[in-house]
Coordinates of C-alpha atoms in Angstrom, one line a residue:
X20 CA -79.2 -65.4 43.8
X21 CA -75.9 -66.9 44.9
X22 CA -74.0 -64.5 47.2
X23 CA -70.5 -64.6 48.5
X24 CA -70.4 -63.7 52.2
X25 CA -67.4 -61.6 53.2
X26 CA -66.4 -61.3 56.8
X27 CA -63.1 -60.3 58.3
X28 CA -62.3 -61.3 61.8
X29 CA -61.6 -58.2 64.0
X30 CA -58.0 -57.6 64.9
X31 CA -56.9 -57.5 68.5
X32 CA -56.6 -53.8 68.3
X33 CA -60.1 -53.5 66.9
X34 CA -61.4 -55.7 69.6
X35 CA -59.8 -53.6 72.3
X36 CA -60.8 -50.2 70.7
X37 CA -64.4 -51.4 70.2
X38 CA -64.7 -52.5 73.8
X39 CA -63.3 -49.2 75.1
X40 CA -65.6 -47.2 72.9
X41 CA -68.7 -49.2 73.6
X42 CA -68.1 -48.8 77.4
X43 CA -68.0 -45.0 77.0
X44 CA -71.2 -45.0 74.9
X45 CA -73.0 -47.6 77.0
X46 CA -73.6 -50.0 74.1
X47 CA -72.6 -53.5 73.1
X48 CA -69.0 -54.3 72.1
X49 CA -70.4 -55.6 68.8
X50 CA -71.5 -52.1 67.9
X51 CA -68.3 -50.5 69.2
X52 CA -66.4 -52.7 66.7
X53 CA -68.8 -51.6 63.9
X54 CA -68.1 -48.0 64.7
X55 CA -64.3 -48.6 64.8
X56 CA -64.5 -50.3 61.4
X57 CA -66.4 -47.3 60.0
X58 CA -63.6 -44.9 61.1
X59 CA -65.4 -43.6 64.1
X60 CA -62.8 -44.1 66.8
X61 CA -63.4 -41.6 69.6
X62 CA -66.3 -40.8 71.9
X63 CA -66.7 -37.3 70.5
X64 CA -66.7 -38.6 66.9
X65 CA -69.4 -41.1 67.9
X66 CA -71.5 -38.4 69.5
X67 CA -71.3 -36.3 66.4
X68 CA -72.2 -39.3 64.2
X69 CA -75.2 -40.3 66.3
X70 CA -76.4 -36.7 66.8
X71 CA -75.5 -34.6 63.7
X72 CA -75.6 -30.9 64.4
X73 CA -76.8 -28.2 61.9
X74 CA -74.1 -26.0 63.3
X75 CA -71.5 -28.3 61.7
X76 CA -72.8 -27.6 58.2
X77 CA -70.0 -26.1 56.1
X78 CA -69.7 -22.4 55.3
X79 CA -71.2 -22.2 51.8
X80 CA -68.7 -19.5 50.8
X81 CA -65.9 -22.1 50.8
X82 CA -67.4 -23.2 47.5
X83 CA -65.8 -21.6 44.5
X84 CA -67.9 -18.9 42.7
X85 CA -70.4 -18.8 45.6
X86 CA -69.7 -15.1 46.3
X87 CA -70.1 -14.3 42.6
X88 CA -73.4 -16.3 42.5
X89 CA -74.8 -14.5 45.5
X90 CA -73.8 -11.1 44.2
X91 CA -75.5 -11.8 40.8
X92 CA -78.7 -13.0 42.6
X93 CA -78.8 -9.9 44.7
X94 CA -78.3 -7.7 41.7
X95 CA -81.1 -9.5 39.8
X96 CA -83.5 -9.0 42.8
X97 CA -82.4 -5.4 43.2
X98 CA -83.0 -4.6 39.6
X99 CA -86.3 -6.6 39.6
X100 CA -85.1 -8.9 36.8
X101 CA -87.1 -11.9 36.0
X102 CA -85.5 -15.1 37.4
X103 CA -86.0 -18.6 36.1
X104 CA -85.3 -21.7 38.2
X105 CA -84.4 -24.5 35.8
X106 CA -83.8 -28.1 36.7
X107 CA -83.5 -31.7 35.7
X108 CA -86.6 -33.9 35.5
X109 CA -85.5 -36.5 38.1
X110 CA -86.0 -36.5 41.9
X111 CA -82.8 -34.5 42.5
X112 CA -83.6 -31.9 39.9
X113 CA -87.3 -31.5 40.9
X114 CA -86.5 -31.3 44.7
X115 CA -83.7 -28.8 43.9
X116 CA -86.0 -26.5 41.9
X117 CA -88.7 -26.8 44.5
X118 CA -86.3 -25.9 47.3
X119 CA -84.8 -22.8 45.6
X120 CA -88.1 -21.6 44.3
X121 CA -89.9 -21.9 47.6
X122 CA -87.1 -20.2 49.5
X123 CA -86.7 -17.3 47.1
X124 CA -90.4 -16.8 46.6
X125 CA -90.6 -15.7 50.2
X126 CA -88.6 -12.6 49.4
X127 CA -89.1 -12.1 45.7
X128 CA -92.1 -12.5 43.3
X129 CA -90.7 -12.0 39.8
X130 CA -89.7 -15.7 39.6
X131 CA -90.8 -18.9 37.9
X132 CA -89.6 -22.4 37.3
X133 CA -89.0 -24.7 34.3
X134 CA -88.4 -28.4 33.8
X135 CA -87.5 -29.5 30.3
X136 CA -89.6 -32.2 28.7
X137 CA -87.6 -35.4 28.6
X138 CA -89.1 -36.5 25.2
X139 CA -89.1 -33.1 23.4
X140 CA -86.0 -31.4 24.8
X141 CA -83.8 -34.2 26.3
X142 CA -81.5 -33.9 29.3
X143 CA -80.1 -30.6 30.6
X144 CA -80.2 -27.1 29.1
X145 CA -82.3 -27.0 25.9
X146 CA -82.5 -24.3 23.2
X147 CA -86.3 -24.5 23.6
X148 CA -85.9 -23.7 27.3
X149 CA -83.6 -20.8 26.6
X150 CA -86.0 -19.4 23.9
X151 CA -88.8 -19.7 26.4
X152 CA -86.8 -17.7 29.0
X153 CA -85.9 -15.1 26.4
X154 CA -89.6 -14.6 25.4
X155 CA -90.6 -14.4 29.1
X156 CA -88.0 -11.6 29.7
X157 CA -85.8 -13.7 31.9
X158 CA -82.4 -12.2 32.7
X159 CA -81.0 -14.8 35.1
X160 CA -81.4 -18.6 35.1
X161 CA -80.4 -20.7 38.1
X162 CA -79.9 -24.2 36.8
X163 CA -79.9 -27.1 39.2
X164 CA -78.7 -30.7 38.8
X165 CA -77.5 -30.2 35.3
X166 CA -75.7 -27.6 33.1
X167 CA -72.1 -28.4 33.8
X168 CA -71.5 -29.5 30.2
X169 CA -73.9 -27.1 28.4
X170 CA -71.1 -24.9 26.9
X171 CA -72.9 -24.2 23.6
X172 CA -76.4 -23.7 25.1
X173 CA -75.2 -21.3 27.8
X174 CA -73.2 -19.5 25.2
X175 CA -76.4 -19.1 23.2
X176 CA -78.2 -17.8 26.2
X177 CA -75.4 -15.3 26.9
X178 CA -75.8 -13.9 23.3
X179 CA -79.5 -13.2 24.2
X180 CA -78.5 -11.3 27.4
X181 CA -79.4 -14.2 29.8
X182 CA -76.9 -15.0 32.6
X183 CA -76.6 -18.5 34.2
X184 CA -75.8 -19.6 37.7
X185 CA -75.0 -23.4 37.5
X186 CA -75.6 -25.6 40.6
X187 CA -74.4 -29.1 39.6
X188 CA -72.7 -32.1 41.1
X189 CA -71.9 -34.1 37.9
X190 CA -68.3 -34.5 36.7
X191 CA -67.2 -31.4 34.8
X192 CA -65.2 -31.4 31.5
X193 CA -62.0 -29.4 31.1
X194 CA -64.0 -26.5 29.5
X195 CA -66.6 -24.8 31.7
X196 CA -69.7 -23.2 30.3
X197 CA -69.6 -19.4 30.1
X198 CA -71.9 -19.0 33.1
X199 CA -71.6 -16.1 35.6
X200 CA -70.9 -18.7 38.4
X201 CA -70.4 -22.4 38.3
X202 CA -71.1 -24.0 41.7
X203 CA -69.9 -27.6 41.6
X204 CA -67.8 -29.2 44.4
X205 CA -66.3 -31.6 41.8
X206 CA -64.6 -28.8 40.0
X207 CA -60.8 -29.5 39.9
X208 CA -60.1 -26.0 41.1
X209 CA -62.7 -26.1 43.9
X210 CA -61.4 -26.7 47.4
X211 CA -64.8 -27.1 49.0
X212 CA -64.2 -29.8 51.7
X213 CA -67.1 -32.1 50.8
X214 CA -67.3 -33.4 47.3
X215 CA -70.5 -35.6 47.3
X216 CA -73.4 -33.1 47.5
X217 CA -76.3 -33.9 45.3
X218 CA -77.8 -31.3 43.0
X219 CA -80.4 -30.3 45.6
X220 CA -77.6 -30.1 48.1
X221 CA -75.7 -27.6 45.9
X222 CA -79.0 -25.6 45.5
X223 CA -79.3 -25.6 49.3
X224 CA -75.8 -24.2 49.7
X225 CA -76.7 -21.4 47.4
X226 CA -79.7 -20.6 49.5
X227 CA -77.7 -20.9 52.7
X228 CA -75.2 -18.4 51.2
X229 CA -77.9 -16.0 50.1
X230 CA -79.5 -16.1 53.5
X231 CA -76.2 -15.5 55.3
X232 CA -75.3 -12.6 53.0
X233 CA -78.8 -11.0 53.5
X234 CA -79.1 -11.5 57.3
X235 CA -81.8 -14.1 56.9
X236 CA -81.8 -16.5 59.9
X237 CA -80.7 -20.1 59.1
X238 CA -83.9 -21.3 60.8
X239 CA -85.8 -20.1 57.6
X240 CA -84.1 -22.9 55.7
X241 CA -85.0 -25.7 58.1
X242 CA -88.5 -26.4 56.7
X243 CA -86.8 -27.1 53.3
X244 CA -84.6 -29.9 54.6
X245 CA -87.2 -32.6 53.9
X246 CA -86.5 -31.9 50.2
X247 CA -82.7 -32.4 50.8
X248 CA -83.4 -35.8 52.5
X249 CA -85.5 -36.9 49.6
X250 CA -82.8 -36.0 47.1
X251 CA -79.9 -37.5 49.0
X252 CA -81.8 -40.8 49.4
X253 CA -83.1 -40.9 45.8
X254 CA -79.9 -39.9 44.1
X255 CA -77.9 -42.5 46.0
X256 CA -75.1 -40.2 47.1
X257 CA -72.9 -41.1 50.1
X258 CA -74.7 -40.5 53.4
X259 CA -71.6 -39.2 55.2
X260 CA -70.4 -35.9 56.6
X261 CA -72.4 -32.9 55.3
X262 CA -74.9 -35.2 53.5
X263 CA -75.5 -37.1 56.8
X264 CA -76.3 -33.8 58.6
X265 CA -78.7 -32.7 55.9
X266 CA -80.3 -36.2 55.7
X267 CA -80.6 -36.6 59.5
X268 CA -82.4 -33.3 60.0
X269 CA -84.3 -33.6 56.7
X270 CA -85.8 -36.9 57.8
X271 CA -86.7 -35.3 61.1
X272 CA -88.6 -32.6 59.2
X273 CA -90.2 -35.2 56.9
X274 CA -91.5 -37.1 59.9
X275 CA -92.5 -34.2 62.1
X276 CA -93.7 -31.5 59.7
X277 CA -93.3 -32.3 56.0
X278 CA -94.1 -29.8 53.3
X279 CA -97.7 -30.1 52.0
X280 CA -96.6 -31.7 48.7
X281 CA -94.5 -34.4 50.4
X282 CA -97.3 -35.0 53.0
X283 CA -99.7 -35.7 50.1
X284 CA -97.2 -38.2 48.6
X285 CA -96.7 -39.8 52.0
X286 CA -100.4 -40.3 52.4
X287 CA -100.8 -41.7 48.9
X288 CA -98.0 -44.2 49.6
X289 CA -99.7 -45.4 52.8
X290 CA -96.7 -44.3 54.9
X291 CA -98.6 -42.0 57.3
X292 CA -98.4 -42.9 61.0
X293 CA -95.0 -44.5 60.7
X294 CA -91.4 -43.4 61.2
X295 CA -90.1 -42.7 57.7
X296 CA -86.6 -43.9 56.7
X297 CA -84.2 -43.4 53.8
X298 CA -85.6 -46.8 52.4
X299 CA -89.1 -45.4 52.3
X300 CA -87.8 -42.5 50.2
X301 CA -85.9 -44.8 47.8
X302 CA -88.7 -47.3 47.3
X303 CA -91.9 -45.3 47.8
X304 CA -91.5 -41.5 47.7
X305 CA -88.7 -41.1 45.1
X306 CA -90.2 -43.3 42.4
X307 CA -93.4 -41.3 42.5
X308 CA -91.6 -38.0 42.1
X309 CA -89.6 -39.5 39.3
X310 CA -92.6 -41.0 37.5
X311 CA -93.9 -37.7 36.3
X312 CA -90.7 -36.9 34.4
X313 CA -90.4 -40.5 33.2
X314 CA -94.0 -40.7 31.8
X315 CA -95.0 -37.1 31.0
X316 CA -93.3 -33.9 32.3
X317 CA -91.3 -33.5 35.5
X318 CA -92.9 -30.0 36.0
X319 CA -95.9 -31.7 37.5
X320 CA -93.8 -33.1 40.3
X321 CA -92.5 -29.6 41.1
X322 CA -96.0 -28.2 41.0
X323 CA -96.8 -30.8 43.7
X324 CA -93.7 -30.0 45.8
X325 CA -94.4 -26.2 45.9
X326 CA -98.2 -26.6 46.4
X327 CA -99.6 -24.8 49.5
X328 CA -103.1 -26.3 49.4
X329 CA -103.3 -29.8 50.7
X330 CA -106.5 -30.8 48.8
X331 CA -104.9 -29.7 45.5
X332 CA -101.7 -31.4 46.5
X333 CA -103.5 -34.7 47.2
X334 CA -105.2 -34.6 43.7
X335 CA -101.7 -33.9 42.1
X336 CA -100.2 -36.8 44.2
X337 CA -103.0 -39.1 42.9
X338 CA -102.1 -38.2 39.3
X339 CA -98.4 -38.8 40.0
X340 CA -99.3 -42.2 41.6
X341 CA -101.1 -43.2 38.4
X342 CA -98.0 -42.3 36.4
X343 CA -96.0 -44.5 38.8
X344 CA -98.3 -47.5 38.1
X345 CA -97.9 -47.0 34.4
X346 CA -94.2 -46.7 34.9
X347 CA -94.1 -50.0 36.8
X348 CA -96.0 -51.8 34.0
X349 CA -93.6 -50.5 31.3
X350 CA -90.6 -51.1 33.6
X351 CA -91.7 -54.8 34.1
X352 CA -92.3 -55.4 30.4
X353 CA -89.0 -53.8 29.4
X354 CA -87.0 -55.7 32.1
X355 CA -88.5 -59.0 30.9
X356 CA -87.7 -58.2 27.3
X357 CA -84.1 -57.2 28.3
X358 CA -83.7 -60.4 30.4
X359 CA -84.7 -62.5 27.4
X360 CA -82.3 -60.7 25.2
X361 CA -79.5 -61.2 27.7
X362 CA -80.3 -64.9 27.8
X363 CA -80.0 -65.2 24.0
X364 CA -76.9 -63.0 23.5
X365 CA -74.1 -65.5 23.3
X366 CA -71.7 -62.7 22.2
X367 CA -72.1 -61.0 25.7
X368 CA -72.0 -64.0 27.9
X369 CA -68.2 -63.9 28.3
X370 CA -68.1 -60.1 28.7
X371 CA -67.9 -58.2 32.0
X372 CA -70.6 -55.7 30.9
X373 CA -74.0 -55.6 29.2
X374 CA -75.1 -53.3 26.4
X375 CA -78.6 -53.6 25.1
X376 CA -80.6 -51.5 22.6
X377 CA -84.1 -51.5 21.2
X378 CA -85.6 -48.7 19.3
X379 CA -89.1 -49.2 20.8
X380 CA -88.1 -48.9 24.5
X381 CA -89.4 -45.9 26.4
X382 CA -86.7 -43.3 27.1
X383 CA -88.0 -42.4 30.5
X384 CA -87.6 -46.0 31.9
X385 CA -84.3 -47.2 30.4
X386 CA -82.4 -46.0 33.6
X387 CA -84.6 -48.2 35.8
X388 CA -84.1 -51.1 33.5
X389 CA -80.3 -50.6 33.5
X390 CA -80.5 -50.6 37.3
X391 CA -82.5 -53.8 37.4
X392 CA -80.1 -55.6 35.0
X393 CA -77.1 -54.4 37.1
X394 CA -78.7 -55.9 40.2
X395 CA -79.6 -59.2 38.5
X396 CA -76.3 -59.8 36.6
X397 CA -73.8 -57.8 38.7
X398 CA -72.3 -56.2 35.5
X399 CA -72.0 -52.6 34.4
X400 CA -75.0 -52.1 32.1
X401 CA -76.0 -49.6 29.3
X402 CA -79.5 -49.6 28.0
X403 CA -80.2 -47.7 24.8
X404 CA -83.3 -46.6 22.9
X405 CA -83.8 -44.7 19.7
X406 CA -84.7 -41.0 19.3
X407 CA -84.8 -40.3 15.5
X408 CA -81.3 -40.8 14.1
X409 CA -79.9 -40.7 17.6
X410 CA -79.5 -43.2 20.4
X411 CA -80.1 -42.2 24.0
X412 CA -78.6 -44.4 26.7
X413 CA -78.6 -44.8 30.4
X414 CA -75.8 -46.6 32.3
X415 CA -75.5 -48.1 35.8
X416 CA -72.6 -49.6 37.5
X417 CA -71.6 -52.1 40.2
X418 CA -69.9 -51.2 43.4
X419 CA -66.3 -49.9 42.9
X420 CA -66.4 -49.6 39.1
X421 CA -66.4 -46.1 37.5
X422 CA -68.9 -46.3 34.6
X423 CA -68.4 -42.6 33.8
X424 CA -64.8 -43.2 33.0
X425 CA -65.8 -46.2 30.8
X426 CA -68.2 -44.0 28.8
X427 CA -65.7 -41.1 28.7
X428 CA -63.2 -43.5 27.0
X429 CA -65.7 -43.6 24.0
X430 CA -66.3 -39.8 24.0
X431 CA -65.3 -39.4 20.3
X432 CA -68.4 -41.4 19.4
X433 CA -70.7 -39.4 21.7
X434 CA -72.7 -36.3 21.0
X435 CA -73.2 -35.8 24.7
X436 CA -72.6 -37.6 28.0
X437 CA -72.6 -36.9 31.7
X438 CA -73.0 -38.4 35.1
X439 CA -70.8 -39.8 37.9
X440 CA -69.2 -43.0 39.1
X441 CA -72.3 -45.2 39.3
X442 CA -74.8 -43.6 36.9
X443 CA -74.4 -41.8 33.6
X444 CA -76.4 -40.8 30.5
X445 CA -75.2 -40.6 26.8
X446 CA -76.3 -39.7 23.3
X447 CA -74.8 -40.9 20.1
X448 CA -75.8 -41.6 16.5
X449 CA -77.8 -44.8 16.2
X450 CA -75.3 -46.0 13.5
X451 CA -72.4 -45.8 16.0
X452 CA -73.9 -48.3 18.5
X453 CA -71.9 -51.4 17.2
X454 CA -68.6 -49.5 17.5
X455 CA -69.6 -48.1 20.9
X456 CA -70.6 -51.6 22.1
X457 CA -67.3 -53.2 21.3
X458 CA -65.2 -50.4 22.7
X459 CA -67.2 -50.1 25.9
X460 CA -67.0 -53.9 26.4
X461 CA -63.2 -53.9 25.9
X462 CA -62.7 -51.0 28.3
X463 CA -64.8 -52.7 31.1
X464 CA -63.1 -56.1 30.4
X465 CA -59.7 -54.6 30.9
X466 CA -60.5 -52.4 33.9
X467 CA -63.0 -54.2 36.1
X468 CA -61.8 -56.5 38.9
X469 CA -63.3 -60.0 39.1
X470 CA -64.7 -59.5 42.6
X471 CA -66.6 -56.4 41.3
X472 CA -68.9 -58.7 39.3
X473 CA -69.6 -61.0 42.2
X474 CA -72.8 -60.7 44.4
X475 CA -71.1 -60.1 47.7
X476 CA -72.7 -59.6 51.2
X477 CA -70.3 -57.8 53.6
X478 CA -70.9 -59.1 57.1
X479 CA -70.2 -56.6 59.9
X480 CA -70.4 -59.0 62.8
X481 CA -71.2 -62.5 63.9
X482 CA -74.0 -62.7 66.4
X483 CA -75.7 -65.4 68.5
X484 CA -79.4 -65.0 69.1
X485 CA -78.9 -64.3 72.7
X486 CA -77.1 -61.1 71.7
X487 CA -80.1 -59.8 69.8
X488 CA -81.8 -57.7 72.5
X489 CA -84.1 -54.7 72.5
X490 CA -81.1 -52.6 73.7
X491 CA -79.0 -53.7 70.7
X492 CA -81.9 -52.9 68.3
X493 CA -82.4 -49.4 70.0
X494 CA -78.7 -48.6 69.6
X495 CA -78.6 -49.8 66.0
X496 CA -81.3 -47.2 65.1
X497 CA -78.8 -44.5 66.1
X498 CA -76.7 -45.5 63.1
X499 CA -79.4 -44.1 60.8
X500 CA -79.8 -42.5 58.3
X501 CA -78.4 -45.3 56.1
X502 CA -77.1 -45.3 52.6
X503 CA -73.9 -45.5 50.6
X504 CA -70.9 -44.9 53.0
X505 CA -73.1 -45.9 56.0
X506 CA -74.9 -49.1 55.1
X507 CA -77.2 -50.7 57.7
X508 CA -75.1 -53.1 59.8
X509 CA -75.4 -56.7 58.5
X510 CA -75.0 -59.7 60.8
X511 CA -74.6 -63.4 60.5
X512 CA -75.7 -66.2 62.8
X513 CA -74.5 -69.8 62.0
X514 CA -76.1 -73.1 62.8
X515 CA -79.7 -72.0 63.2
X516 CA -82.8 -74.2 63.0
X517 CA -86.5 -73.9 62.2
X518 CA -88.5 -73.8 65.4
X519 CA -91.1 -75.8 63.6
X520 CA -93.4 -73.0 62.6
X521 CA -91.7 -71.4 59.6
X522 CA -93.9 -71.3 56.5
X523 CA -93.9 -70.1 52.9
X524 CA -96.0 -66.9 52.4
X525 CA -96.8 -64.3 49.7
X526 CA -99.2 -64.1 46.8
X527 CA -97.0 -66.5 44.7
X528 CA -95.6 -68.3 47.7
X529 CA -92.2 -66.7 47.1
X530 CA -91.2 -65.6 50.7
X531 CA -90.5 -67.5 53.9
X532 CA -91.8 -66.3 57.3
X533 CA -89.4 -67.8 59.8
X534 CA -89.3 -68.6 63.5
X535 CA -85.8 -69.7 64.4
X536 CA -83.6 -70.9 67.2
X537 CA -79.9 -71.4 67.5
X538 CA -77.8 -73.8 69.6
X539 CA -76.6 -71.1 72.1
X540 CA -80.0 -70.2 73.6
X541 CA -83.7 -71.0 73.7
X542 CA -84.6 -67.6 72.2
X543 CA -87.1 -67.9 69.3
X544 CA -86.4 -65.2 66.7
X545 CA -88.8 -64.0 64.0
X546 CA -87.5 -63.4 60.5
X547 CA -88.7 -62.8 56.9
X548 CA -86.8 -64.0 53.8
X549 CA -88.1 -62.2 50.7
X550 CA -87.9 -64.2 47.5
X551 CA -86.1 -67.2 49.0
X552 CA -88.8 -69.9 49.1
X553 CA -86.5 -72.2 47.2
X554 CA -84.8 -72.9 50.6
X555 CA -88.0 -73.8 52.4
X556 CA -87.8 -77.5 52.0
X557 CA -84.3 -77.7 53.4
X558 CA -85.3 -75.4 56.3
X559 CA -88.3 -77.6 57.2
X560 CA -86.0 -80.7 57.2
X561 CA -84.7 -79.7 60.7
X562 CA -81.2 -79.4 59.4
X563 CA -79.1 -76.4 60.4
X564 CA -78.3 -73.4 58.2
X565 CA -76.6 -70.0 58.4
X566 CA -78.3 -66.6 57.8
X567 CA -77.1 -63.1 56.9
X568 CA -79.5 -60.4 58.0
X569 CA -80.3 -56.9 59.2
X570 CA -82.3 -56.3 62.4
X571 CA -85.6 -54.5 61.9
X572 CA -88.8 -53.5 63.6
X573 CA -91.5 -56.1 63.4
X574 CA -94.3 -54.2 61.6
X575 CA -97.0 -56.7 62.8
X576 CA -96.1 -56.7 66.5
X577 CA -95.5 -53.5 68.5
X578 CA -92.1 -53.1 70.1
X579 CA -90.9 -56.4 68.6
X580 CA -87.8 -57.3 66.5
X581 CA -87.7 -59.1 63.2
X582 CA -84.7 -60.2 61.2
X583 CA -84.8 -59.3 57.5
X584 CA -82.9 -62.2 56.1
X585 CA -80.9 -61.3 53.0
X586 CA -79.4 -64.7 52.3
X587 CA -79.6 -68.3 53.6
X588 CA -76.6 -70.6 53.4
X589 CA -77.5 -74.2 53.6
X590 CA -74.9 -75.8 55.9
X591 CA -74.8 -79.1 54.0
X592 CA -74.6 -77.5 50.6
X593 CA -71.6 -78.8 48.6
X594 CA -70.3 -75.3 48.0
X595 CA -71.1 -73.9 51.5
X596 CA -67.5 -73.1 52.2
X597 CA -67.2 -71.3 48.9
X598 CA -69.8 -68.8 50.1
X599 CA -67.4 -67.5 52.8
X600 CA -64.4 -65.3 52.3
X601 CA -62.9 -64.8 55.8

């Protein structure tokens, strides 16, 4: 893949502020400048950033309708009403249901949970789910990670004497469902200070408020923070402010004392005995929780997340791992099919977006395929499959472009849609796809900026190899947890050479294991460049090249550093200068 590298020289003011801050924090000026550029300009702000405190979590009653929600929950428990915890079938929904169910179950037994079947009921609140609740004698449904647009369905539930508390984070419409309480920080009339909670985060706020109202110590919530960390990482929400606090302490819980279900997944993934990061959740833990809802029924993931017996949990985790292997096979096949379609589609080559549809694609995997195509082509993508006379689609976006707004512009063609800036889902009639395709393309073409469709690596700082020390690596770890809004610092070193021992590795010889030197020191630095073996011949020719990378632990050598090289710029390439935007 051909990347643009973007680096802006620090201003004199940034240089001075970075040096002053780094002296106070006893770290390198390089990292002081990184902090300054991330808006962390004082010693106290840096200390709060490096050591997030649970005491700084916001008062949950600042969220609109929270007092009403807690009162209704207290009433239900006081009257011994049956309560149903209902959630979406993805990671965010499943972790949210598990969190709320596990917490309330400690104090109340007349409670159960429900995850709709993706293939039989579709996304969100279903009539089948409400009918099930009615037959079971449920009087209160707490719905998590969905429900914000279920006006008709919640109206139907109300006619049956069932109340709803909505805990959602997706963008609301002008008309709210007739729920008792609608907890959503994205409500236009909600002044809650932090707008980027995930669905599990909103569920956590409800439990925090319930605990506060009933004199339950906050410490009773801490064991559930591992679920918050998993949802924050998997749902790709900004890892800033309140999310950073929840993710920081959730990762701590995940590493030190994970819940039994998550411990089983960790063991199945082969992640035991290592310090887990947000990346481990995104690439290992999250996909396994998701796989159940994608291939069968998400309820199996919740069963695992609430399990109290490790041996049962381990068996459940093995089943979910099998679903994940099936999902990977289908995902690979569908992505290959989609790539071949893109290559043949002359009509979309000049467009700034991609819309693909095939009536045989599996509904549970179209979101992953949309993500893959977005990563490959750097264009907003919608992937659609058939469900009877209807079309179900999943959309993913590139950095900075609001795909929800693009889909909303076609709302007169849609039966249902929902989501947020970078991911959305939609349903329409199969016969309306051609009109949708043209209107969606036109909207994206007229609203997207050219730079949003370029593969760009943003460089935080230029480094010489002599600057890469164990102290620098130790201090870099304090920037974690990483994610949107707080990406892992990326560095660049120019004019590096092969030490003579670099080699191509991997089952298909697709990676390069590097040992490098630069012209400023005699330090030999280890690196790995995944999927970049095309550059191996140039590297072995003893000519210089530039690298963009992050600094990581060397998993094969204790207490050693390894560069994860994201891109290699060949110094003598004709378009080398075009790779830089300074």
